[in-house]
């Protein structure tokens, strides 16, 4: 999982970018195959739901991508770095072509094309500095995270529900489940890599850090998906109500934490809505400071909620259909959740950095085109830092003890191309 220091771009990073678009296309292809199979079988209800997941997720990705492109291209020192960017922004077009691409749901692919082109120039041809491509891959990591929880995880829940409801599984359903798991697994690994790229001591962390991080996330997501799918199998009309009520409460909680991720009010509310969606399935840290209290509240609440969902399923289930798997299933879900919590504790005890200084100066209003990072003078810095991913790295690695550790001497660097 290593790729050198935060300012280096190696062949491993390039391969991860290429594999990222491959896993995305595999997931999208599996979704379209499932939709086509449902349509051919006359299951128009499932056909419509599968396509709605795909289209809603794609629309959300394009909205985030457009917000970020608009912010980036409006910065004073912005300039295209690749042939693709030059074609999109040439002749005073600035954002017009980009807007059309996002309307036609192609903005996300444009980001991958640009990242692959720039990555090839940096790694293979040794042209340009790596800061720009690292910046692009950080945005892609965030977009894949959003895509996973707005499309892959709900799709996985739906497929499990359909299998339970029909008491059988077809080949295309297993392919879709495999694609969803690959997408979730890739998101977990890529997101962790992006967070770790902000650590000066990243090279001291071995592959075990990523393995443990991957396992505890997957082991906590799996029982949640199972509980939602099982509840839906007995009371399908009520799952939408459950989701909307819980999502609204989580949205208010995100607002109460005063998130400041986007660069506009509408964009920030879009981000909070996405955070609430992620929280429906998994924990996602969005605020600086001590997170133990917030994490404890979240996991306690979700454990109670999932227990209620499973209890409701157990009460309303058909014993003749479910008795052969109910006894191994419930302990397996409980064991997965407890093991996930255990590995999460191990991660924070053994692998989480004990000393971390914030990328931004605490208490200061950071200009749009600048970020601050507290490193020693010997640390090598990339020429650009992704402020969006940097803010999440602050939230993930920030130690509250650093707030009282005296004045921070930040190093001013450009945040954009």
C-alpha positions as CSV (number, residue, x, y, z in Angstrom):
1,X,0.0,0.0,0.0
2,X,3.0,2.3,0.1
3,X,3.6,4.9,-2.5
4,X,6.3,6.9,-1.0
5,X,6.0,10.3,0.6
6,X,3.0,12.6,0.2
7,X,4.6,14.6,-2.6
8,X,5.6,11.5,-4.7
9,X,3.6,9.9,-7.5
10,X,4.7,6.4,-8.3
11,X,3.6,3.6,-10.6
12,X,1.5,2.2,-7.7
13,X,-0.5,5.4,-7.6
14,X,-1.0,5.3,-11.4
15,X,-2.1,1.6,-11.2
16,X,-4.6,2.5,-8.5
17,X,-6.1,5.3,-10.6
18,X,-6.5,2.9,-13.6
19,X,-7.9,0.2,-11.4
20,X,-10.3,2.7,-9.9
21,X,-12.0,3.5,-13.2
22,X,-12.0,-0.3,-14.0
23,X,-13.8,-1.1,-10.8
24,X,-16.3,1.7,-11.4
25,X,-17.0,0.5,-14.9
26,X,-17.4,-3.1,-13.7
27,X,-19.8,-1.9,-11.1
28,X,-21.8,0.2,-13.6
29,X,-21.8,-2.7,-16.1
30,X,-23.1,-5.1,-13.4
31,X,-25.9,-2.6,-12.5
32,X,-27.0,-2.2,-16.1
33,X,-26.9,-6.0,-16.6
34,X,-29.1,-6.5,-13.6
35,X,-31.5,-3.8,-14.8
36,X,-31.7,-5.5,-18.2
37,X,-32.4,-8.9,-16.7
38,X,-35.2,-7.6,-14.5
39,X,-36.7,-5.9,-17.6
40,X,-36.5,-9.0,-19.7
41,X,-38.1,-11.0,-16.9
42,X,-41.0,-8.5,-16.6
43,X,-39.9,-7.3,-13.1
44,X,-40.4,-3.7,-14.0
45,X,-40.6,-2.7,-10.4
46,X,-37.0,-3.9,-9.7
47,X,-35.9,-2.6,-13.1
48,X,-37.0,0.9,-12.1
49,X,-35.5,0.8,-8.6
50,X,-32.1,-0.3,-9.9
51,X,-32.0,2.4,-12.6
52,X,-33.1,5.0,-10.0
53,X,-30.1,4.1,-7.8
54,X,-27.8,4.5,-10.8
55,X,-29.2,7.8,-12.0
56,X,-29.6,9.4,-8.6
57,X,-26.0,8.4,-7.7
58,X,-24.7,9.7,-11.0
59,X,-26.5,13.0,-10.6
60,X,-25.1,13.5,-7.1
61,X,-21.5,12.7,-8.4
62,X,-21.9,15.2,-11.2
63,X,-23.2,17.9,-8.8
64,X,-20.2,17.5,-6.5
65,X,-17.8,17.3,-9.4
66,X,-19.3,20.5,-10.9
67,X,-19.1,22.4,-7.7
68,X,-15.4,21.5,-7.3
69,X,-14.6,22.2,-11.0
70,X,-16.3,25.6,-10.7
71,X,-14.4,26.5,-7.6
72,X,-11.1,25.3,-9.0
73,X,-11.4,27.1,-12.4
74,X,-12.4,30.4,-10.8
75,X,-9.2,30.6,-8.7
76,X,-6.8,33.4,-9.8
77,X,-3.8,31.1,-10.6
78,X,-5.7,28.3,-12.2
79,X,-4.4,27.0,-15.5
80,X,-5.0,23.8,-17.5
81,X,-2.3,21.2,-17.0
82,X,-3.4,18.4,-19.4
83,X,-4.5,18.2,-23.0
84,X,-8.0,17.2,-21.9
85,X,-8.3,20.3,-19.6
86,X,-7.0,22.5,-22.4
87,X,-9.6,21.3,-24.8
88,X,-12.4,21.7,-22.3
89,X,-11.4,25.3,-21.3
90,X,-9.8,26.7,-24.5
91,X,-11.0,29.8,-26.3
92,X,-12.7,31.4,-23.3
93,X,-15.0,28.4,-22.8
94,X,-13.9,28.3,-19.2
95,X,-16.8,26.3,-17.7
96,X,-19.3,26.0,-20.5
97,X,-18.0,22.7,-21.9
98,X,-17.5,21.3,-18.4
99,X,-21.1,22.2,-17.6
100,X,-22.4,20.3,-20.6
101,X,-20.3,17.3,-19.8
102,X,-21.7,17.2,-16.2
103,X,-25.3,17.7,-17.6
104,X,-24.7,14.6,-19.8
105,X,-23.3,12.7,-16.7
106,X,-19.7,12.6,-18.1
107,X,-17.9,14.9,-15.6
108,X,-16.8,12.0,-13.4
109,X,-15.2,10.2,-16.4
110,X,-13.5,13.5,-17.4
111,X,-11.8,13.5,-14.0
112,X,-10.5,10.0,-14.5
113,X,-9.3,10.7,-18.0
114,X,-7.5,13.8,-16.8
115,X,-6.0,12.0,-13.8
116,X,-4.8,9.1,-16.0
117,X,-3.3,11.5,-18.6
118,X,-1.5,13.6,-16.0
119,X,-0.4,10.5,-14.0
120,X,1.1,9.0,-17.1
121,X,3.0,12.2,-17.8
122,X,4.3,12.4,-14.2
123,X,5.2,8.8,-13.7
124,X,6.3,7.5,-17.1
125,X,7.4,10.6,-19.0
126,X,8.7,12.4,-15.9
127,X,6.9,15.6,-17.0
128,X,5.3,18.1,-14.7
129,X,5.3,18.0,-10.9
130,X,3.1,15.4,-9.1
131,X,1.1,17.9,-7.1
132,X,-1.7,18.4,-9.7
133,X,-2.3,14.7,-10.3
134,X,-2.3,14.0,-6.6
135,X,-4.9,16.7,-6.2
136,X,-7.0,15.1,-8.9
137,X,-6.8,11.6,-7.3
138,X,-7.9,13.0,-4.0
139,X,-11.1,14.4,-5.5
140,X,-11.7,11.1,-7.2
141,X,-11.3,9.3,-3.9
142,X,-14.0,11.5,-2.4
143,X,-16.3,11.0,-5.4
144,X,-15.9,7.2,-5.2
145,X,-16.7,7.4,-1.5
146,X,-20.0,9.2,-2.4
147,X,-20.7,6.9,-5.2
148,X,-20.3,3.8,-3.0
149,X,-22.8,4.9,-0.4
150,X,-25.3,6.4,-2.8
151,X,-25.3,3.5,-5.2
152,X,-23.2,0.4,-4.4
153,X,-24.3,0.0,-0.8
154,X,-28.1,0.6,-1.4
155,X,-27.8,-1.7,-4.4
156,X,-26.1,-4.4,-2.3
157,X,-29.0,-4.1,0.2
158,X,-31.6,-4.4,-2.6
159,X,-30.0,-7.5,-4.0
160,X,-29.8,-9.2,-0.7
161,X,-33.5,-8.3,0.0
162,X,-34.6,-9.7,-3.4
163,X,-32.7,-13.0,-2.8
164,X,-34.3,-13.3,0.7
165,X,-37.8,-12.4,-0.7
166,X,-37.6,-14.9,-3.6
167,X,-35.7,-17.5,-1.6
168,X,-33.3,-18.0,-4.5
169,X,-30.4,-16.3,-6.2
170,X,-29.7,-16.0,-9.9
171,X,-26.3,-15.6,-11.6
172,X,-26.7,-11.9,-12.4
173,X,-27.6,-11.2,-8.8
174,X,-24.4,-12.8,-7.5
175,X,-22.4,-10.8,-10.1
176,X,-24.1,-7.6,-8.9
177,X,-23.4,-8.4,-5.2
178,X,-19.7,-9.2,-6.1
179,X,-19.4,-5.9,-8.0
180,X,-20.9,-4.0,-5.0
181,X,-18.5,-5.6,-2.6
182,X,-15.5,-4.8,-4.9
183,X,-16.7,-1.2,-5.1
184,X,-17.0,-0.9,-1.3
185,X,-13.7,-2.6,-0.7
186,X,-12.0,-0.3,-3.2
187,X,-13.5,2.8,-1.7
188,X,-12.3,1.8,1.7
189,X,-8.7,1.2,0.5
190,X,-8.5,4.3,-1.7
191,X,-10.0,6.6,0.9
192,X,-7.5,5.4,3.5
193,X,-4.6,5.9,1.0
194,X,-5.8,9.5,0.4
195,X,-6.0,10.2,4.1
196,X,-2.6,8.7,4.8
197,X,-1.0,10.8,2.0
198,X,-1.3,13.8,4.3
199,X,0.9,12.2,7.0
200,X,4.6,13.2,6.9
201,X,5.3,9.9,8.7
202,X,3.3,7.9,6.2
203,X,6.2,5.7,5.1
204,X,6.5,4.4,8.7
205,X,3.0,2.8,8.4
206,X,3.0,-0.7,6.9
207,X,0.4,-2.5,4.9
208,X,-1.1,-3.8,8.2
209,X,-2.6,-0.3,8.8
210,X,-4.6,-0.5,5.5
211,X,-5.6,-4.1,6.2
212,X,-7.0,-3.4,9.6
213,X,-8.7,-0.2,8.4
214,X,-10.3,-2.1,5.5
215,X,-11.5,-5.0,7.7
216,X,-13.1,-3.0,10.5
217,X,-15.0,-0.8,8.0
218,X,-16.2,-3.9,6.1
219,X,-17.2,-5.8,9.2
220,X,-19.2,-2.9,10.5
221,X,-21.0,-2.2,7.2
222,X,-22.0,-5.8,6.6
223,X,-24.3,-6.2,9.6
224,X,-25.9,-2.9,8.9
225,X,-26.7,-3.9,5.3
226,X,-27.9,-7.3,6.5
227,X,-30.2,-5.7,9.1
228,X,-31.8,-3.3,6.6
229,X,-32.2,-6.1,4.0
230,X,-33.8,-8.5,6.5
231,X,-36.2,-5.8,7.8
232,X,-37.2,-4.9,4.2
233,X,-38.0,-8.6,3.5
234,X,-40.9,-8.6,6.0
235,X,-42.1,-4.9,5.9
236,X,-41.0,-3.5,2.6
237,X,-43.4,-0.4,2.6
238,X,-41.8,0.8,5.9
239,X,-38.2,0.9,4.9
240,X,-38.6,4.1,3.0
241,X,-40.2,5.7,6.0
242,X,-37.4,4.4,8.2
243,X,-34.7,5.7,5.9
244,X,-36.3,9.2,5.5
245,X,-36.8,9.7,9.3
246,X,-33.3,8.5,10.2
247,X,-31.7,10.4,7.3
248,X,-33.5,13.6,8.4
249,X,-32.2,13.2,12.0
250,X,-28.7,12.5,10.7
251,X,-28.9,15.5,8.5
252,X,-29.7,17.7,11.5
253,X,-26.8,16.1,13.4
254,X,-24.4,17.0,10.5
255,X,-25.7,20.6,10.5
256,X,-25.2,20.7,14.3
257,X,-21.5,19.8,13.8
258,X,-21.0,22.9,11.7
259,X,-19.4,21.2,8.7
260,X,-17.4,23.4,6.4
261,X,-16.5,21.2,3.5
262,X,-17.8,23.0,0.5
263,X,-17.3,26.6,-0.7
264,X,-21.0,27.7,-0.9
265,X,-24.1,27.3,1.1
266,X,-26.0,25.1,-1.3
267,X,-23.0,23.0,-1.8
268,X,-22.5,22.6,2.0
269,X,-26.1,21.4,2.4
270,X,-25.6,18.9,-0.4
271,X,-22.5,17.6,1.4
272,X,-24.5,17.3,4.7
273,X,-27.2,15.4,2.9
274,X,-24.5,13.0,1.6
275,X,-23.0,12.7,5.0
276,X,-26.4,11.7,6.4
277,X,-26.7,9.1,3.7
278,X,-23.3,7.7,4.6
279,X,-24.1,7.6,8.3
280,X,-27.2,5.5,7.5
281,X,-24.7,2.7,6.7
282,X,-21.4,3.6,8.3
283,X,-19.5,6.1,10.5
284,X,-17.9,9.0,8.8
285,X,-16.0,11.7,10.8
286,X,-16.7,15.2,9.6
287,X,-15.6,17.4,12.5
288,X,-12.3,18.2,14.2
289,X,-11.5,17.6,17.9
290,X,-12.2,14.6,20.0
291,X,-14.4,12.2,18.1
292,X,-14.8,9.5,20.7
293,X,-18.0,11.0,22.2
294,X,-19.6,11.4,18.8
295,X,-18.5,8.0,17.6
296,X,-19.9,6.4,20.8
297,X,-23.2,8.1,20.3
298,X,-23.4,7.0,16.7
299,X,-22.4,3.4,17.2
300,X,-24.8,3.0,20.2
301,X,-27.7,4.5,18.3
302,X,-27.0,2.4,15.2
303,X,-26.6,-0.7,17.2
304,X,-30.0,-0.1,18.9
305,X,-31.6,0.7,15.5
306,X,-30.1,-2.4,13.8
307,X,-31.3,-4.5,16.7
308,X,-34.8,-3.2,16.3
309,X,-34.7,-3.9,12.6
310,X,-33.5,-7.5,13.3
311,X,-36.0,-8.0,16.1
312,X,-38.8,-6.9,13.8
313,X,-37.7,-9.2,11.1
314,X,-37.5,-12.1,13.5
315,X,-41.0,-11.4,14.8
316,X,-42.6,-11.2,11.3
317,X,-40.5,-13.8,9.4
318,X,-41.9,-16.9,8.0
319,X,-40.4,-19.8,10.1
320,X,-40.9,-22.4,7.4
321,X,-38.7,-20.4,5.0
322,X,-36.1,-18.9,7.4
323,X,-35.6,-21.5,10.2
324,X,-32.7,-23.2,8.3
325,X,-30.6,-20.1,8.3
326,X,-31.8,-17.9,11.2
327,X,-29.7,-19.5,13.9
328,X,-26.3,-19.1,12.1
329,X,-27.3,-15.8,10.6
330,X,-28.0,-13.7,13.7
331,X,-24.8,-14.8,15.6
332,X,-22.8,-14.1,12.5
333,X,-24.1,-10.6,12.2
334,X,-23.5,-10.0,15.9
335,X,-20.0,-11.4,15.6
336,X,-19.2,-9.3,12.6
337,X,-20.3,-6.1,14.4
338,X,-18.3,-6.9,17.6
339,X,-15.2,-8.0,15.6
340,X,-15.5,-4.8,13.6
341,X,-15.6,-2.7,16.8
342,X,-12.6,-4.7,18.2
343,X,-10.5,-4.1,15.0
344,X,-11.5,-0.4,15.1
345,X,-10.2,-0.2,18.6
346,X,-7.0,-2.0,17.6
347,X,-6.5,0.4,14.7
348,X,-6.8,3.5,16.9
349,X,-4.6,2.0,19.6
350,X,-1.8,0.7,17.3
351,X,-1.9,2.2,13.9
352,X,-3.5,5.7,14.3
353,X,-0.9,8.5,14.4
354,X,-0.5,9.6,18.0
355,X,0.8,13.1,17.1
356,X,-0.8,15.1,14.3
357,X,-0.7,18.8,13.5
358,X,-3.5,20.3,11.5
359,X,-3.3,21.1,7.9
360,X,-5.0,24.4,8.7
361,X,-4.2,26.9,11.4
362,X,-6.7,26.6,14.2
363,X,-8.9,29.6,14.6
364,X,-7.8,31.3,11.4
365,X,-9.9,32.1,8.3
366,X,-8.1,30.3,5.5
367,X,-8.2,32.0,2.0
368,X,-9.8,30.1,-0.8
369,X,-6.5,29.4,-2.6
370,X,-4.3,28.8,0.4
371,X,-4.0,26.1,3.0
372,X,-1.5,25.8,5.9
373,X,0.3,22.7,7.0
374,X,2.4,22.4,10.1
375,X,5.5,20.4,9.3
376,X,9.1,20.6,10.2
377,X,11.4,22.5,7.8
378,X,12.9,19.3,6.6
379,X,9.6,17.9,5.3
380,X,9.1,17.9,1.6
381,X,5.8,19.5,0.5
382,X,3.9,19.0,-2.7
383,X,3.2,22.2,-4.6
384,X,-0.6,21.8,-4.3
385,X,-2.7,20.3,-1.6
386,X,-6.4,19.3,-2.0
387,X,-8.1,21.5,0.7
388,X,-11.2,19.3,0.6
389,X,-9.4,16.0,1.4
390,X,-7.1,18.0,3.7
391,X,-10.1,19.0,5.8
392,X,-11.2,15.4,6.2
393,X,-7.6,14.4,7.1
394,X,-7.7,17.1,9.8
395,X,-10.9,15.5,11.2
396,X,-9.5,12.0,11.0
397,X,-6.0,12.6,12.4
398,X,-6.4,15.7,14.4
399,X,-5.4,15.4,18.0
400,X,-7.2,17.7,20.4
401,X,-4.1,18.0,22.5
402,X,-2.5,20.0,19.7
403,X,-5.0,22.7,20.3
404,X,-3.3,23.6,23.5
405,X,0.3,22.9,22.4
406,X,1.2,26.5,21.7
407,X,1.3,28.5,18.5
408,X,1.5,26.6,15.3
409,X,4.0,27.7,12.7
410,X,2.4,26.9,9.4
411,X,3.9,26.8,6.0
412,X,2.0,28.6,3.3
413,X,1.5,26.7,0.1
414,X,-0.8,26.9,-3.0
415,X,-3.9,24.7,-2.7
416,X,-4.8,24.6,-6.4
417,X,-3.3,24.1,-9.8
